Amino acid sequence: MKRVVSVSLGASSGDFTRNMVLNGSSIEVSRVGCNGDMELAAATIEKLDGNVDAIGLGGIDIYLRVGGEQYIIGDGLRLAQHATVSPVVDGSGLKETLERTTVKTMLRNGDVHPGSKVLMVSALDRFGMAEALVDAGCDCKFGDLIFNMKIDYPLTTLDELKDLARKYRSRLLTVPFRMLYPTGSAQNERAGDTKYAHYFHEADIVAGDRHLILRHMPQEMHGKIILTNTTRPETVTELKSAGVRTLVTTTPDLDGVSGGTNLMEAAVVALTEKPLADITREDYVEWCERLSWQGEKHVLN
Amino acid sequence: MSTNEELSHSLRTFADDCNGNEKLRVMNRDWNRIIHIHADDTQADYTLTSNDGTVVYSEGAPPTCDLRVSATCEILTQVFYGEVSPNEPYNEGTLRVDGSEDDVLRLDFITAMLWEE
C-alpha cells in the first residue's frame, strides 16, 4: 500500500487518516497538523522521510508561481529540505490545474460571467485562479496587500501582482511566514473588525484561501458565491449561516474529508512513480481527469 | 565612512522618494507612525513622520515613537539611500528595528516597493 501524509501548519483538530483506492492502487492518506509549530513540522517531516511515498506541505507554500516565474517562500523551502528521500510537494502544481478548470466550469454554468465583481483575498498563492478569473472577464480586486500585509490597497491587474511578487521576492526568503499568513490556532481567529467589510459587500464572488476568507468576512454574506479550497463541514455551516448562496470548492470531497491540494498532489506523485522533477503540468491534468478530481458546487441558500 | 550630514541627506531623499511615489502615498494613507532613526556611532537622532501618506523628515529624536531604527551612520545611510536592502544588515544583526511586527513589516515593504526592481 502506498502512503502519503500532509504535514500541515494548521490545527491538529483537522487530522485524519483514510484508506482509499485511487486508479486501482490502495493508498493511505493522512494529515498531521502541527498547530503552527515549525519545529514540530520539521521533526515530523524528518520522521516520515523515507517511510512514506510522498509528503504534502500544508498551510504553507514552498513556491509562488506567478506569471511564469517561481518565487521561493523561505520558511516553506527550509521545511521541505528536512526530507531528503521522500518527495515533498506544496500542492501548487495541482492547485494551478484544478483552480483554472473550476473557474472554466463556473463560466460554463453561469456562476461566473464577464463583469462579475470578484474579491480574491489573495492571488499570489493561486495565480492560476487569478488568471482564469481575469480571462473570464471578471472585474477583480486582489487582496494580497490588504489581507496578508494589512495595507488597504486592492490590486486590480495581473501586472500589479507580478510587480509585487518581483519586488518582494527577496523578502519572501526571510520574512517569517506566520507574519504573512495565519498558522496554527491563528487560522481559527476572526478579525472581528469591519474595516475591510466593504470589499466583501461589493463583490459577487469571493475567492481564494479559506482561512483568509473566514478570518475577514463580515457576518452578512447574503447571496455571495464563495470559491475556495479545502472545505470542512464546520466551514460549510459557517458560510451557510452567513447567507452565502453558493460554495464552489476547487477540490473534491475525498471519502468524507477535504484533503487539500498538497495531500492530493502528494497522492498523484506517489501514483505516478515518476521523479518529482519529471512530473509536468500535463501529468497533473491527466491524473485529475483519470481520478475524476474536479471542483464541486454546493448550493447553500 | 558616512557623516551625519550624509545620513540626514539620505533620510530627506527617502522622504522625498516616498512622497513622490503616488502608489505608496495611497498605500500609507492610514499608516500614521513616528519613526526614530538613531546612529549608534555618532549618536545622531532623526525623525521620519508618516502622516496621511506623507513622510516628513526632521532632526532630533521624537518624544515618543512607534518604530526605532538604529545602526551605524554608514549602514543607515546606505539603507535610506537604497544602496543596501535593509534585509541584509537586519539579518546580520547590524541594523535594529524595534517596533510592532506589523510596523517592521510595513517599513520593509516600503523599501522593497521603492528600490527593488
CSV table of C-alpha atoms in Angstrom, one decimal:
chain,number,residue,atom,x,y,z
A,1,MET,CA,0.0,0.0,0.0
A,2,LYS,CA,1.2,3.5,-0.8
A,3,ARG,CA,1.3,6.0,1.9
A,4,VAL,CA,1.2,9.8,1.7
A,5,VAL,CA,1.0,12.3,4.6
A,6,SER,CA,0.2,16.0,4.7
A,7,VAL,CA,2.2,17.8,7.3
A,8,SER,CA,0.3,21.0,8.0
A,9,LEU,CA,1.0,24.1,9.9
A,10,GLY,CA,-2.7,24.2,10.6
A,11,ALA,CA,-4.5,22.9,13.7
A,12,SER,CA,-4.2,19.2,14.6
A,13,SER,CA,-8.0,19.2,15.2
A,14,GLY,CA,-8.4,18.6,11.4
A,15,ASP,CA,-6.2,15.5,11.4
A,16,PHE,CA,-7.5,12.3,9.7
A,17,THR,CA,-6.3,9.0,8.1
A,18,ARG,CA,-8.2,7.3,5.2
A,19,ASN,CA,-7.5,4.3,3.1
A,20,MET,CA,-8.7,4.7,-0.4
A,21,VAL,CA,-8.3,3.1,-3.8
A,22,LEU,CA,-7.1,5.5,-6.5
A,23,ASN,CA,-6.7,4.3,-10.0
A,24,GLY,CA,-6.7,0.7,-8.8
A,25,SER,CA,-3.9,1.4,-6.2
A,26,SER,CA,-4.5,1.2,-2.5
A,27,ILE,CA,-3.3,4.3,-0.8
A,28,GLU,CA,-3.3,5.6,2.8
A,29,VAL,CA,-3.7,9.3,3.0
A,30,SER,CA,-3.4,11.2,6.3
A,31,ARG,CA,-3.0,14.7,7.7
A,32,VAL,CA,-0.8,15.7,10.6
A,33,GLY,CA,-1.5,19.2,11.9
A,34,CYS,CA,1.4,20.9,13.8
A,35,ASN,CA,-0.6,23.8,15.2
A,36,GLY,CA,1.8,26.4,13.7
A,37,ASP,CA,4.8,24.9,15.3
A,38,MET,CA,7.6,25.0,12.6
A,39,GLU,CA,10.0,22.8,14.7
A,40,LEU,CA,7.3,20.2,15.2
A,41,ALA,CA,6.6,20.2,11.4
A,42,ALA,CA,10.3,19.9,10.7
A,43,ALA,CA,10.6,16.9,13.1
A,44,THR,CA,7.5,15.3,11.7
A,45,ILE,CA,8.9,15.6,8.1
A,46,GLU,CA,12.2,14.1,9.2
A,47,LYS,CA,10.4,11.2,10.9
A,48,LEU,CA,8.3,10.5,7.8
A,49,ASP,CA,11.1,10.9,5.3
A,50,GLY,CA,11.9,7.6,3.6
A,51,ASN,CA,8.9,5.9,5.2
A,52,VAL,CA,6.2,7.4,3.0
A,53,ASP,CA,5.8,7.7,-0.7
A,54,ALA,CA,5.3,11.5,-0.7
A,55,ILE,CA,4.8,14.3,1.8
A,56,GLY,CA,2.5,17.2,1.3
A,57,LEU,CA,3.2,20.5,3.0
A,58,GLY,CA,0.0,22.2,4.2
A,59,GLY,CA,-0.6,25.7,5.5
A,60,ILE,CA,2.5,27.0,3.8
A,61,ASP,CA,3.8,27.1,0.3
A,62,ILE,CA,7.3,26.3,-1.0
A,63,TYR,CA,6.9,28.3,-4.1
A,64,LEU,CA,4.7,31.0,-5.5
A,65,ARG,CA,4.3,30.6,-9.2
A,66,VAL,CA,3.4,34.0,-10.7
A,67,GLY,CA,3.3,34.8,-14.3
A,68,GLY,CA,5.8,32.2,-15.4
A,69,GLU,CA,8.2,33.0,-12.6
A,70,GLN,CA,8.8,30.9,-9.5
A,71,TYR,CA,9.4,32.6,-6.2
A,72,ILE,CA,10.7,30.7,-3.1
A,73,ILE,CA,9.0,31.0,0.3
A,74,GLY,CA,12.0,30.7,2.6
A,75,ASP,CA,10.2,29.0,5.5
A,76,GLY,CA,8.5,26.6,3.2
A,77,LEU,CA,11.6,25.6,1.4
A,78,ARG,CA,13.5,25.2,4.7
A,79,LEU,CA,10.8,22.9,5.9
A,80,ALA,CA,10.8,20.8,2.7
A,81,GLN,CA,14.5,20.4,3.0
A,82,HIS,CA,14.0,18.3,6.1
A,83,ALA,CA,13.1,15.4,3.8
A,84,THR,CA,15.9,14.0,1.7
A,85,VAL,CA,14.3,10.8,0.4
A,86,SER,CA,10.6,11.3,0.1
A,87,PRO,CA,9.4,13.9,-2.3
A,88,VAL,CA,7.8,17.0,-0.7
A,89,VAL,CA,5.1,19.0,-2.5
A,90,ASP,CA,3.1,22.0,-1.6
A,91,GLY,CA,0.1,21.5,-3.9
A,92,SER,CA,0.9,24.4,-6.2
A,93,GLY,CA,1.2,22.2,-9.3
A,94,LEU,CA,-2.2,20.6,-8.8
A,95,LYS,CA,-3.7,23.8,-7.5
A,96,GLU,CA,-2.9,25.6,-10.7
A,97,THR,CA,-4.6,22.8,-12.7
A,98,LEU,CA,-7.7,22.3,-10.6
A,99,GLU,CA,-8.4,26.0,-10.0
A,100,ARG,CA,-8.2,27.0,-13.6
A,101,THR,CA,-10.6,24.2,-14.5
A,102,THR,CA,-13.0,25.1,-11.8
A,103,VAL,CA,-13.2,28.7,-13.0
A,104,LYS,CA,-13.9,27.5,-16.5
A,105,THR,CA,-16.7,25.2,-15.2
A,106,MET,CA,-18.2,28.2,-13.3
A,107,LEU,CA,-18.1,30.2,-16.5
A,108,ARG,CA,-19.9,27.5,-18.4
A,109,ASN,CA,-22.5,27.1,-15.6
A,110,GLY,CA,-23.1,30.9,-15.4
A,111,ASP,CA,-21.8,31.2,-11.9
A,112,VAL,CA,-19.1,33.5,-13.3
A,113,HIS,CA,-19.6,35.9,-16.2
A,114,PRO,CA,-17.8,38.8,-17.8
A,115,GLY,CA,-18.2,41.7,-15.4
A,116,SER,CA,-18.6,39.6,-12.3
A,117,LYS,CA,-17.2,41.5,-9.4
A,118,VAL,CA,-14.6,39.3,-7.7
A,119,LEU,CA,-12.8,39.8,-4.4
A,120,MET,CA,-9.8,37.4,-4.4
A,121,VAL,CA,-8.5,37.6,-0.9
A,122,SER,CA,-5.0,36.6,-2.0
A,123,ALA,CA,-3.9,35.8,-5.5
A,124,LEU,CA,-0.1,35.4,-5.4
A,125,ASP,CA,-0.6,31.9,-3.9
A,126,ARG,CA,-3.1,30.9,-6.7
A,127,PHE,CA,-2.1,32.9,-9.7
A,128,GLY,CA,-3.8,30.3,-12.0
A,129,MET,CA,-7.2,31.1,-10.5
A,130,ALA,CA,-6.5,34.9,-10.8
A,131,GLU,CA,-5.6,34.5,-14.4
A,132,ALA,CA,-8.6,32.4,-15.1
A,133,LEU,CA,-10.9,34.9,-13.5
A,134,VAL,CA,-9.3,37.8,-15.4
A,135,ASP,CA,-9.5,35.7,-18.6
A,136,ALA,CA,-13.2,35.2,-17.9
A,137,GLY,CA,-13.7,39.0,-18.0
A,138,CYS,CA,-14.3,39.4,-14.2
A,139,ASP,CA,-13.7,42.7,-12.5
A,140,CYS,CA,-11.2,41.6,-9.9
A,141,LYS,CA,-9.8,43.0,-6.8
A,142,PHE,CA,-6.8,41.2,-5.4
A,143,GLY,CA,-6.4,41.5,-1.6
A,144,ASP,CA,-2.9,40.3,-1.1
A,145,LEU,CA,-1.8,43.6,0.4
A,146,ILE,CA,-5.0,44.0,2.4
A,147,PHE,CA,-5.3,40.6,4.0
A,148,ASN,CA,-1.7,39.5,4.1
A,149,MET,CA,0.0,42.8,5.0
A,150,LYS,CA,-2.8,45.0,6.4
A,151,ILE,CA,-2.2,47.6,3.7
A,152,ASP,CA,-5.6,48.9,2.5
A,153,TYR,CA,-4.8,48.8,-1.2
A,154,PRO,CA,-6.5,46.4,-3.6
A,155,LEU,CA,-4.5,45.4,-6.6
A,156,THR,CA,-6.6,45.1,-9.8
A,157,THR,CA,-4.4,43.8,-12.5
A,158,LEU,CA,-2.2,40.7,-13.1
A,159,ASP,CA,0.7,43.0,-13.9
A,160,GLU,CA,0.4,44.6,-10.4
A,161,LEU,CA,0.5,41.1,-8.9
A,162,LYS,CA,3.6,40.2,-10.9
A,163,ASP,CA,5.2,43.5,-9.9
A,164,LEU,CA,4.5,42.9,-6.2
A,165,ALA,CA,5.9,39.3,-6.4
A,166,ARG,CA,9.1,40.5,-8.2
A,167,LYS,CA,9.7,43.4,-5.8
A,168,TYR,CA,9.0,41.4,-2.7
A,169,ARG,CA,10.9,38.2,-3.8
A,170,SER,CA,13.9,38.7,-1.6
A,171,ARG,CA,11.7,39.3,1.5
A,172,LEU,CA,9.8,36.1,0.8
A,173,LEU,CA,13.0,34.3,1.6
A,174,THR,CA,13.4,35.7,5.0
A,175,VAL,CA,10.2,37.1,6.4
A,176,PRO,CA,8.7,34.6,8.8
A,177,PHE,CA,5.7,33.0,7.1
A,178,ARG,CA,3.5,33.5,10.1
A,179,MET,CA,3.7,37.3,9.6
A,180,LEU,CA,2.2,36.9,6.1
A,181,TYR,CA,-0.3,34.1,6.7
A,182,PRO,CA,-2.2,32.8,9.7
A,183,THR,CA,-0.8,29.5,11.0
A,184,GLY,CA,-1.9,27.2,13.8
A,185,SER,CA,-4.7,28.5,16.1
A,186,ALA,CA,-4.5,31.9,14.3
A,187,GLN,CA,-6.3,30.2,11.4
A,188,ASN,CA,-9.4,30.0,13.5
A,189,GLU,CA,-9.4,33.6,14.7
A,190,ARG,CA,-11.8,36.1,13.2
A,191,ALA,CA,-10.6,39.6,12.6
A,192,GLY,CA,-13.8,40.9,14.0
A,193,ASP,CA,-13.4,44.4,12.5
A,194,THR,CA,-15.4,46.0,9.8
A,195,LYS,CA,-12.6,47.8,8.1
A,196,TYR,CA,-12.5,45.6,5.1
A,197,ALA,CA,-16.1,44.5,5.0
A,198,HIS,CA,-16.9,46.8,2.1
A,199,TYR,CA,-14.7,44.8,-0.2
A,200,PHE,CA,-16.8,41.7,0.6
A,201,HIS,CA,-20.1,43.6,0.2
A,202,GLU,CA,-19.1,45.0,-3.2
A,203,ALA,CA,-18.2,41.5,-4.6
A,204,ASP,CA,-20.5,39.0,-6.3
A,205,ILE,CA,-17.8,36.3,-5.8
A,206,VAL,CA,-15.3,36.0,-3.0
A,207,ALA,CA,-12.4,33.7,-4.0
A,208,GLY,CA,-9.2,32.4,-2.6
A,209,ASP,CA,-7.8,31.0,0.6
A,210,ARG,CA,-10.5,29.6,3.0
A,211,HIS,CA,-8.7,30.8,6.2
A,212,LEU,CA,-8.3,34.4,4.9
A,213,ILE,CA,-12.0,34.5,3.8
A,214,LEU,CA,-13.3,33.2,7.1
A,215,ARG,CA,-11.0,35.5,9.1
A,216,HIS,CA,-12.1,38.7,7.4
A,217,MET,CA,-15.5,38.2,6.0
A,218,PRO,CA,-18.4,40.2,7.6
A,219,GLN,CA,-21.2,38.3,9.3
A,220,GLU,CA,-23.6,39.0,6.5
A,221,MET,CA,-22.7,37.5,3.1
A,222,HIS,CA,-26.1,37.2,1.6
A,223,GLY,CA,-26.2,36.0,-2.0
A,224,LYS,CA,-22.5,35.7,-2.4
A,225,ILE,CA,-20.7,32.9,-4.3
A,226,ILE,CA,-17.6,31.6,-2.5
A,227,LEU,CA,-14.8,30.0,-4.5
A,228,THR,CA,-12.3,28.4,-2.2
A,229,ASN,CA,-10.1,25.4,-1.5
A,230,THR,CA,-10.5,22.7,1.2
A,231,THR,CA,-13.7,23.0,3.0
A,232,ARG,CA,-14.8,21.2,6.1
A,233,PRO,CA,-18.3,20.7,7.4
A,234,GLU,CA,-17.9,23.4,10.1
A,235,THR,CA,-16.8,25.8,7.3
A,236,VAL,CA,-19.9,25.0,5.2
A,237,THR,CA,-22.1,25.6,8.3
A,238,GLU,CA,-20.4,29.0,8.9
A,239,LEU,CA,-20.8,30.1,5.3
A,240,LYS,CA,-24.4,28.9,5.2
A,241,SER,CA,-25.2,30.9,8.4
A,242,ALA,CA,-23.7,34.0,6.8
A,243,GLY,CA,-26.1,33.7,3.9
A,244,VAL,CA,-23.7,32.5,1.3
A,245,ARG,CA,-25.7,31.4,-1.7
A,246,THR,CA,-23.2,29.0,-3.4
A,247,LEU,CA,-20.0,27.4,-2.4
A,248,VAL,CA,-17.7,26.2,-5.1
A,249,THR,CA,-14.7,24.1,-3.9
A,250,THR,CA,-11.7,23.7,-6.1
A,251,THR,CA,-11.0,20.3,-4.7
A,252,PRO,CA,-13.4,17.3,-4.4
A,253,ASP,CA,-14.6,15.6,-1.2
A,254,LEU,CA,-12.3,12.6,-0.7
A,255,ASP,CA,-14.1,9.9,1.2
A,256,GLY,CA,-15.6,12.5,3.6
A,257,VAL,CA,-12.5,14.6,4.0
A,258,SER,CA,-11.2,17.7,2.3
A,259,GLY,CA,-7.6,16.8,1.9
A,260,GLY,CA,-6.1,20.0,0.4
A,261,THR,CA,-4.2,20.2,-2.8
A,262,ASN,CA,-0.9,19.4,-1.1
A,263,LEU,CA,-2.2,16.0,0.0
A,264,MET,CA,-3.8,15.3,-3.3
A,265,GLU,CA,-0.6,16.3,-5.1
A,266,ALA,CA,1.4,14.0,-2.9
A,267,ALA,CA,-1.0,11.2,-3.8
A,268,VAL,CA,-0.5,11.9,-7.5
A,269,VAL,CA,3.3,11.9,-7.0
A,270,ALA,CA,3.0,8.6,-5.3
A,271,LEU,CA,0.8,7.1,-8.0
A,272,THR,CA,2.9,8.3,-11.0
A,273,GLU,CA,6.0,6.8,-9.5
A,274,LYS,CA,8.0,9.4,-11.5
A,275,PRO,CA,10.7,11.5,-10.0
A,276,LEU,CA,9.2,14.8,-8.8
A,277,ALA,CA,11.3,16.9,-11.2
A,278,ASP,CA,9.9,14.9,-14.2
A,279,ILE,CA,6.2,15.5,-13.3
A,280,THR,CA,4.7,18.1,-15.6
A,281,ARG,CA,1.6,20.2,-15.6
A,282,GLU,CA,0.2,17.9,-18.2
A,283,ASP,CA,0.7,14.9,-15.8
A,284,TYR,CA,-1.4,16.7,-13.2
A,285,VAL,CA,-4.1,17.5,-15.8
A,286,GLU,CA,-4.1,13.8,-16.9
A,287,TRP,CA,-4.3,12.5,-13.4
A,288,CYS,CA,-7.1,14.8,-12.4
A,289,GLU,CA,-9.1,13.5,-15.3
A,290,ARG,CA,-8.2,9.9,-14.6
A,291,LEU,CA,-9.2,10.3,-11.0
A,292,SER,CA,-12.2,12.5,-11.8
A,293,TRP,CA,-10.9,15.1,-9.5
A,294,GLN,CA,-12.7,18.4,-10.0
A,295,GLY,CA,-14.3,21.2,-8.1
A,296,GLU,CA,-17.7,20.8,-6.6
A,297,LYS,CA,-20.6,23.1,-6.3
A,298,HIS,CA,-22.8,23.3,-3.2
A,299,VAL,CA,-25.9,25.4,-3.1
A,300,LEU,CA,-26.2,26.6,0.5
A,301,ASN,CA,-29.1,29.1,0.5
B,1,MET,CA,32.5,56.4,6.4
B,2,SER,CA,29.3,58.4,6.2
B,3,THR,CA,28.8,61.6,8.1
B,4,ASN,CA,25.7,62.8,9.9
B,5,GLU,CA,25.2,65.2,7.0
B,6,GLU,CA,25.1,62.3,4.6
B,7,LEU,CA,22.7,60.4,6.8
B,8,SER,CA,20.5,63.4,7.0
B,9,HIS,CA,20.5,63.8,3.2
B,10,SER,CA,19.7,60.1,2.8
B,11,LEU,CA,16.7,60.4,5.1
B,12,ARG,CA,15.5,63.5,3.2
B,13,THR,CA,15.9,61.7,0.0
B,14,PHE,CA,14.0,58.7,1.4
B,15,ALA,CA,11.1,61.0,2.4
B,16,ASP,CA,11.1,62.7,-1.0
B,17,ASP,CA,11.1,59.3,-2.7
B,18,CYS,CA,8.1,58.2,-0.6
B,19,ASN,CA,6.2,61.4,-1.2
B,20,GLY,CA,6.9,61.2,-5.0
B,21,ASN,CA,5.5,57.7,-5.3
B,22,GLU,CA,1.8,58.1,-5.7
B,23,LYS,CA,1.0,54.5,-5.1
B,24,LEU,CA,2.9,54.4,-1.8
B,25,ARG,CA,1.2,57.6,-0.7
B,26,VAL,CA,-2.2,55.9,-1.1
B,27,MET,CA,-0.9,52.6,0.5
B,28,ASN,CA,0.3,54.5,3.5
B,29,ARG,CA,-2.6,57.0,3.9
B,30,ASP,CA,-3.7,55.2,7.1
B,31,TRP,CA,-0.3,54.3,8.3
B,32,ASN,CA,0.4,57.2,10.7
B,33,ARG,CA,3.7,56.5,12.5
B,34,ILE,CA,6.6,58.2,14.1
B,35,ILE,CA,10.0,56.6,13.2
B,36,HIS,CA,13.1,57.4,15.3
B,37,ILE,CA,16.4,56.9,13.4
B,38,HIS,CA,19.4,56.6,15.7
B,39,ALA,CA,23.0,56.4,14.6
B,40,ASP,CA,24.8,54.3,17.2
B,41,ASP,CA,28.3,55.6,16.5
B,42,THR,CA,27.7,59.3,16.1
B,43,GLN,CA,24.7,59.4,18.5
B,44,ALA,CA,22.8,61.5,15.9
B,45,ASP,CA,19.0,61.3,16.0
B,46,TYR,CA,16.4,62.0,13.3
B,47,THR,CA,12.7,61.6,12.9
B,48,LEU,CA,10.6,60.5,10.0
B,49,THR,CA,6.9,61.1,10.5
B,50,SER,CA,4.4,59.3,8.2
B,51,ASN,CA,1.0,61.0,8.3
B,52,ASP,CA,-1.8,60.7,5.8
B,53,GLY,CA,0.5,59.2,3.2
B,54,THR,CA,3.1,62.0,3.5
B,55,VAL,CA,6.5,61.4,5.1
B,56,VAL,CA,8.1,64.4,6.8
B,57,TYR,CA,11.8,64.5,7.9
B,58,SER,CA,13.0,66.3,10.9
B,59,GLU,CA,16.2,66.5,13.0
B,60,GLY,CA,16.4,65.2,16.6
B,61,ALA,CA,14.7,62.4,18.4
B,62,PRO,CA,10.9,62.4,18.8
B,63,PRO,CA,9.4,62.4,22.3
B,64,THR,CA,7.8,59.0,21.6
B,65,CYS,CA,8.0,56.7,18.6
B,66,ASP,CA,6.3,53.7,17.0
B,67,LEU,CA,9.4,52.4,15.4
B,68,ARG,CA,13.1,52.9,16.3
B,69,VAL,CA,15.7,52.1,13.6
B,70,SER,CA,19.3,52.0,14.8
B,71,ALA,CA,22.7,51.1,13.2
B,72,THR,CA,25.9,52.8,12.4
B,73,CYS,CA,25.7,56.1,10.4
B,74,GLU,CA,27.2,54.2,7.4
B,75,ILE,CA,24.7,51.4,7.4
B,76,LEU,CA,21.7,53.8,7.9
B,77,THR,CA,22.9,56.0,5.1
B,78,GLN,CA,23.2,53.0,2.7
B,79,VAL,CA,19.8,51.7,3.7
B,80,PHE,CA,18.0,55.0,3.3
B,81,TYR,CA,19.7,55.7,0.0
B,82,GLY,CA,18.5,52.3,-1.1
B,83,GLU,CA,22.1,51.1,-1.8
B,84,VAL,CA,21.6,48.2,0.6
B,85,SER,CA,18.5,46.2,1.2
B,86,PRO,CA,17.6,46.6,4.9
B,87,ASN,CA,17.2,42.8,4.9
B,88,GLU,CA,20.9,42.3,4.7
B,89,PRO,CA,22.1,44.2,7.8
B,90,TYR,CA,18.9,43.3,9.7
B,91,ASN,CA,19.7,39.6,9.2
B,92,GLU,CA,23.3,40.2,10.2
B,93,GLY,CA,22.2,41.9,13.3
B,94,THR,CA,23.9,45.2,12.4
B,95,LEU,CA,20.5,47.0,11.9
B,96,ARG,CA,18.0,47.0,14.6
B,97,VAL,CA,14.3,47.8,14.1
B,98,ASP,CA,12.3,48.0,17.2
B,99,GLY,CA,8.5,48.2,17.0
B,100,SER,CA,5.5,46.0,16.3
B,101,GLU,CA,5.9,43.2,13.8
B,102,ASP,CA,3.3,44.8,11.6
B,103,ASP,CA,5.1,48.1,11.5
B,104,VAL,CA,8.5,46.5,10.9
B,105,LEU,CA,6.9,44.6,8.0
B,106,ARG,CA,5.4,47.8,6.6
B,107,LEU,CA,8.7,49.7,6.7
B,108,ASP,CA,10.5,46.9,5.0
B,109,PHE,CA,7.6,46.7,2.4
B,110,ILE,CA,8.1,50.4,1.7
B,111,THR,CA,11.8,50.0,1.0
B,112,ALA,CA,11.0,47.0,-1.3
B,113,MET,CA,8.5,49.0,-3.3
B,114,LEU,CA,10.8,51.9,-3.6
B,115,TRP,CA,14.0,50.2,-4.6
B,116,GLU,CA,13.6,46.6,-5.6
B,117,GLU,CA,13.5,46.0,-9.4
